[in-house]
Coordinates of C-alpha atoms in Angstrom, one line a residue:
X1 CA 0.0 0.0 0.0
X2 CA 1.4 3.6 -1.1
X3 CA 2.0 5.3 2.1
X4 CA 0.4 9.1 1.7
X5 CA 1.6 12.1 3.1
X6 CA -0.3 15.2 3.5
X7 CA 1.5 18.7 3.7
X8 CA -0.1 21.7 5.0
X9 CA 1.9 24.6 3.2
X10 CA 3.4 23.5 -0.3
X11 CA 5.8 26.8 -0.2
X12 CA 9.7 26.7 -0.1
X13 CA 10.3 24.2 2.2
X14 CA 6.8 22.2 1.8
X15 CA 7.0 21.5 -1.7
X16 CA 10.8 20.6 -1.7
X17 CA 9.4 17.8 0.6
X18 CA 6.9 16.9 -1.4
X19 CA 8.6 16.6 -4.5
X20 CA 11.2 14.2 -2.5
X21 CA 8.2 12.0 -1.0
X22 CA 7.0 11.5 -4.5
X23 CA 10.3 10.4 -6.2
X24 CA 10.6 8.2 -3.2
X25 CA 7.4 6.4 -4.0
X26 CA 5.1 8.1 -2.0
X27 CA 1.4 9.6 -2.7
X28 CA 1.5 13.3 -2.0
X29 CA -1.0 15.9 -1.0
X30 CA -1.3 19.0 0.0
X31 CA -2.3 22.9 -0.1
X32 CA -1.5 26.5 -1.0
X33 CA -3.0 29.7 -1.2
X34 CA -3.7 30.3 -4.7
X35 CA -6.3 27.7 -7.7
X36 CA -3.1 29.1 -9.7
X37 CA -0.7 27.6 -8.0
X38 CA -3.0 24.3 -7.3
X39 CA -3.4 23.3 -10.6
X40 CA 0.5 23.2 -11.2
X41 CA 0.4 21.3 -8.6
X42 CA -1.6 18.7 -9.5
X43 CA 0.0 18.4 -13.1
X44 CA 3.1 17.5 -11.2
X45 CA 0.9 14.4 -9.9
X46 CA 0.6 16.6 -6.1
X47 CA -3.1 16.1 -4.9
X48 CA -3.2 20.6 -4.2
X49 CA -6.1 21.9 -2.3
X50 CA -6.1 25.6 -1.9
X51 CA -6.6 26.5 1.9
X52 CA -6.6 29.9 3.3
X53 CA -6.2 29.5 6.8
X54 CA -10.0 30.1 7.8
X55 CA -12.1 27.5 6.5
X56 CA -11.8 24.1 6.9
X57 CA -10.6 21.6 4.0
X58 CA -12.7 19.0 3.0
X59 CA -12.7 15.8 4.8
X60 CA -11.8 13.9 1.5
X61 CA -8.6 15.5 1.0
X62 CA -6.6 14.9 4.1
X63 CA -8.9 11.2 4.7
X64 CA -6.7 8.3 4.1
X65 CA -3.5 10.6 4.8
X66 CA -0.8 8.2 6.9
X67 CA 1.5 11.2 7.6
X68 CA 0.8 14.7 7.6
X69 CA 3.0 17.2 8.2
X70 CA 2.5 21.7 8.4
X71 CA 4.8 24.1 7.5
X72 CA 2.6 26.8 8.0
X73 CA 3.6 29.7 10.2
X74 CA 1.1 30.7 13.4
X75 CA -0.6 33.8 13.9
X76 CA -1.7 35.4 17.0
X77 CA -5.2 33.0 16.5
X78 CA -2.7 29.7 16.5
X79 CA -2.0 27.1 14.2
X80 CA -4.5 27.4 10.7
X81 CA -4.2 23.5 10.5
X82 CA -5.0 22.5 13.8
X83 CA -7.5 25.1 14.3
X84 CA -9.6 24.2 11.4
X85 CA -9.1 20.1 11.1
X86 CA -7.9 18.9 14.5
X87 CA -10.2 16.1 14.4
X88 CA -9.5 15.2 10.8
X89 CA -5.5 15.2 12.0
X90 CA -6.0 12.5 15.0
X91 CA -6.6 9.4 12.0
X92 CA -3.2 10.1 10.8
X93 CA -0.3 7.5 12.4
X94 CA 2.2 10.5 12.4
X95 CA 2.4 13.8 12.9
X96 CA 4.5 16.7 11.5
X97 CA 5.5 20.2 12.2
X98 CA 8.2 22.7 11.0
X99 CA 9.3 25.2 14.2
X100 CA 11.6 27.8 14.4
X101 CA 15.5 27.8 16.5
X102 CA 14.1 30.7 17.3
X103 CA 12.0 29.5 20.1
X104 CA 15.2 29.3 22.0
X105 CA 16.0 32.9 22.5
X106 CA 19.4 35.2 22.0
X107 CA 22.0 33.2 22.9
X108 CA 25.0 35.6 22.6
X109 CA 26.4 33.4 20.3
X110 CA 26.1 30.3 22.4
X111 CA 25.3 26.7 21.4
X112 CA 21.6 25.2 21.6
X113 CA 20.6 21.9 21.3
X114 CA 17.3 20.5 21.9
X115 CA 17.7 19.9 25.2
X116 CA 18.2 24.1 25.7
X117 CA 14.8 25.3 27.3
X118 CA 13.1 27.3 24.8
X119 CA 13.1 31.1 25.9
X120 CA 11.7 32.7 22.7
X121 CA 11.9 36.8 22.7
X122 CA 10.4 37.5 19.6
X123 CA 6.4 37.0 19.1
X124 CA 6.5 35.0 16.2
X125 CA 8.5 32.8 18.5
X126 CA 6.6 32.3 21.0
X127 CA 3.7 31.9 19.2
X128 CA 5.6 29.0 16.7
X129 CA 6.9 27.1 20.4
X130 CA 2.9 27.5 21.1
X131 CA 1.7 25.8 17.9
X132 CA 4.8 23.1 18.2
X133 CA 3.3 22.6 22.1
X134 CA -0.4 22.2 20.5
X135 CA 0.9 19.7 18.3
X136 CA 2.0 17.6 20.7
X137 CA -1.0 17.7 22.9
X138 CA -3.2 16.7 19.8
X139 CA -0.6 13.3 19.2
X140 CA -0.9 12.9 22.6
X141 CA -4.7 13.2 22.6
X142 CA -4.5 10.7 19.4
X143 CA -1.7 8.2 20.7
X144 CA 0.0 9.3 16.9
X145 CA 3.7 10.1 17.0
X146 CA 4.5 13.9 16.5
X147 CA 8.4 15.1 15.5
X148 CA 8.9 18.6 15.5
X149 CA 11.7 20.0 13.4
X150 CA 13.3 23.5 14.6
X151 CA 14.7 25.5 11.4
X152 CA 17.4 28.2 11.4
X153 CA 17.6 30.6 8.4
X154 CA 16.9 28.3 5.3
X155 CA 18.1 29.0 1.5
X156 CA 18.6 27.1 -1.9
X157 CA 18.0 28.1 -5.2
X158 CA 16.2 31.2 -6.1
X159 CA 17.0 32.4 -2.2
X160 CA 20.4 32.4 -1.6
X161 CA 23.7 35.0 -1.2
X162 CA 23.7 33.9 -4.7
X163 CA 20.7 35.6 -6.0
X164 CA 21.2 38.6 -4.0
X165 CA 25.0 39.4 -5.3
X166 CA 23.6 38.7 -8.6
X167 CA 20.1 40.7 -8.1
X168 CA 22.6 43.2 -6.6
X169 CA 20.6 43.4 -3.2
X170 CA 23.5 41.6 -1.3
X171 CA 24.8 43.9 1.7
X172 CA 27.3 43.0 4.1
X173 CA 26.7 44.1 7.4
X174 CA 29.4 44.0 10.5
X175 CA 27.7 43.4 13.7
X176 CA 30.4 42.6 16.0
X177 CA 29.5 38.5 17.5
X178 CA 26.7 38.2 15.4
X179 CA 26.4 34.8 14.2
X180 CA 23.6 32.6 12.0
X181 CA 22.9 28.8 11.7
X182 CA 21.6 28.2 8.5
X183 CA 20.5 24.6 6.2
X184 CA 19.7 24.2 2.6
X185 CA 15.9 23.5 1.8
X186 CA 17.3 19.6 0.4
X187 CA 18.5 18.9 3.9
X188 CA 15.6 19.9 5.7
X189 CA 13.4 17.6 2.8
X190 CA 15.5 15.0 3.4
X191 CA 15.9 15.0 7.0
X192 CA 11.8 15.0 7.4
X193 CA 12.0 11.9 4.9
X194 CA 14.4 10.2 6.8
X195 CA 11.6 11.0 9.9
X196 CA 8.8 9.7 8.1
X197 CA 10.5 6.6 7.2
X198 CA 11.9 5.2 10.4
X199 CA 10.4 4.2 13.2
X200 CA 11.0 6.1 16.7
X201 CA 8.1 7.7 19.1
X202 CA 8.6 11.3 17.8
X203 CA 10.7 14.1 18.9
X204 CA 12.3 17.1 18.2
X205 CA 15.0 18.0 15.8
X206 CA 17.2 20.6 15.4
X207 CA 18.1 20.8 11.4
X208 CA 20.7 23.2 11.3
X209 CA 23.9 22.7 9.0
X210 CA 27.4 22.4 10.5
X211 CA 29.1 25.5 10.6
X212 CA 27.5 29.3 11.8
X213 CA 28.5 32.2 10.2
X214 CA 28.4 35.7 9.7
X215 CA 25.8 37.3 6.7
X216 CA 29.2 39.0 5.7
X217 CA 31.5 35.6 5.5
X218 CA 28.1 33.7 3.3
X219 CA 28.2 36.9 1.1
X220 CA 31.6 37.5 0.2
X221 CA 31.9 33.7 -0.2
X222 CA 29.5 34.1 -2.7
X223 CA 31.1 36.8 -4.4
X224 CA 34.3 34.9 -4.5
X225 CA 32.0 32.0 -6.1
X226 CA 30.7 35.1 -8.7
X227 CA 33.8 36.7 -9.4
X228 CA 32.1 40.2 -8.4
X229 CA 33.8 42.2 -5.5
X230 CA 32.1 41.8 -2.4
X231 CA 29.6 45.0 -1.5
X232 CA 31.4 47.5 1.5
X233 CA 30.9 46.5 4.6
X234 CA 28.6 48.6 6.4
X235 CA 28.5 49.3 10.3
X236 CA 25.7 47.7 12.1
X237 CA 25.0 51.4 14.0
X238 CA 24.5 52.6 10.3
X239 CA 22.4 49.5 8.8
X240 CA 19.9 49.3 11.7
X241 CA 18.9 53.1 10.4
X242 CA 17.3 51.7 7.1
X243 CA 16.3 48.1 8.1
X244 CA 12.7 46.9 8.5
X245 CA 11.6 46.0 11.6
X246 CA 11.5 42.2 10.8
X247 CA 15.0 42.6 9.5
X248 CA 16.5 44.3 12.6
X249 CA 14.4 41.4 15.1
X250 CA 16.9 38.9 13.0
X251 CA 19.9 40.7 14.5
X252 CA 18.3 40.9 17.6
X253 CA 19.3 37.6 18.7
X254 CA 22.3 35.3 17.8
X255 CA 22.8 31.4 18.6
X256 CA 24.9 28.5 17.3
X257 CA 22.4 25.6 16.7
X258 CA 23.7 21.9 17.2
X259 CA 22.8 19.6 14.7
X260 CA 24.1 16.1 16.7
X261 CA 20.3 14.5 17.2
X262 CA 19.1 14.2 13.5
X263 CA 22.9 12.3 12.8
X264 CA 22.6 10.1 15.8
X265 CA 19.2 9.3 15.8
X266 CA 18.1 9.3 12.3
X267 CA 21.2 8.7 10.4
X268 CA 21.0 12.0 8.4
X269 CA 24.4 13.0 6.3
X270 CA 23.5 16.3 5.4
X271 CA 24.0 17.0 1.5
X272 CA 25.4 20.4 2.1
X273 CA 27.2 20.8 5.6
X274 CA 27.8 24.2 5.3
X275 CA 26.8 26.9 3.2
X276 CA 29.7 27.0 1.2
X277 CA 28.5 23.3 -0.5
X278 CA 25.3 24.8 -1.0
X279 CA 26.6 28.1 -2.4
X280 CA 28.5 26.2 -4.6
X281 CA 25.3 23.7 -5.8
X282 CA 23.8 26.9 -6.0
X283 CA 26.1 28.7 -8.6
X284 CA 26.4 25.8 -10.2
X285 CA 22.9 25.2 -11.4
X286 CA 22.3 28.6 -12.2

């Protein structure tokens, strides 16, 4: 029997998952915002269902799901997914759901792992280490195994250093300490297969590649890669004056994320251990 697996949220990270479920064999379904986008979808054989966040899918599209998984960020009403088909959810034998390393807090450049009590500052952290906390009451409520997988900042083609040098948008900004963990959109697909596929009670992950870095080391690595001179470093004091909001709550924080638990416990080799194998990949293909 085809196992199925049913993704709430077929954006950057969702539908790189899906894509890998399907090549491995399995029968993919899923949603996004847009009849558009759903009927691309579903001429690359994905089952798409377009879902806005308010009302509730059908019953026929997520029935006979084995595995379902959300990628969908919260708002300050909670978790679209489990607010509109909780009881839908419960007939699944897993459970999925992409977090944030952001739950954990500033860190002054510290290591976290998942044993690190989360101590999120920012409100879209605390209200993702809500939803991952709701999720794991509902596989509780259900006896269904739920793994929650933390993210740092995640790239890959068409949203990487590379694309910004070569959109010309790339800036290099010297904050003194600050740090970022980062993975490639393949590793995170192929850590959440390797999840689906093996057999443990459910957890959660940290998928985070192997080395932190400065925004400034990850651009002018990419510049290197490009050939193009790497853009003046400018001052944080001076950046922080023209920065969005969102932007400057990045640099509010800073954190080295460990990466030991999906190796150990799921046998995950990570395709691109740092960003310079993904820049590369990267510049390669395009």
């Amino acid at each position: 029997m085809t196992e199925r697996l049913f993704i709430f949220g077929l954006g950057f990270s969702g539908l790189e998952i899906a894509r890998l479920a399907k090549a491995a064999g399995w029968s993919v379904a899923g949603t996004c915002t847009s009849e558009q986008k759903a009927e691309r979808l579903r001429a690359d054989g994905i089952a798409a269902h377009v879902f806005d966040g308010t009302a509730a899918l059908p019953a026929t599209a997520i029935d006979g799901a084995s595995h379902v998984l959300c990628t969908i960020p919260p708002g300050t009403t909670g978790d679209p997914a489990l607010r509109t088909g909780s009881n839908l959810l419960k007939r699944a034998r897993w459970l999925g759901y992409l977090s944030t390393t952001g739950i954990y807090g500033d860190h002054g450049g510290g290591w976290v792992d998942e044993e690190t009590p989360p101590k999120p500052g920012q409100p879209r952290s605390i209200e993702r280490l809500a939803a991952e906390r709701a999720w794991q009451a509902l596989g509780l409520e259900a006896g269904v195994a739920v793994d929650i997988f933390r993210l740092p900042g995640i790239y890959g083609p068409g949203r990487s250093a590379i694309d910004q040098v070569r959109a010309g948008t790339a800036r290099c900004i010297d904050k003194p300490g600050q740090v970022f963990s980062r993975i490639h959109v393949e590793d995170i697909a192929g850590t959440v297969l390797m999840a689906i596929t093996g057999v443990h009670a459910g957890t959660t992950y940290n998928v985070a590649d192997d080395l932190p870095a400065s925004t400034s080391d990850v651009v002018a690595f990419a510049c290197d890669l490009l050939g193009k001179p790497a853009p003046t470093v400018i001052p944080w004091e001076q950046a922080e004056l023209t920065m969005s909001a969102m932007a400057r709550s990045f640099y509010a924080e800073t954190r080295r994320v460990r990466n030991d638990r999906i190796k150990n416990q799921l046998g995950v080799v990570l395709r691109y251990p740092t960003y310079r194998e993904g820049l590369r990949a990267i510049a390669a293909r395009t």
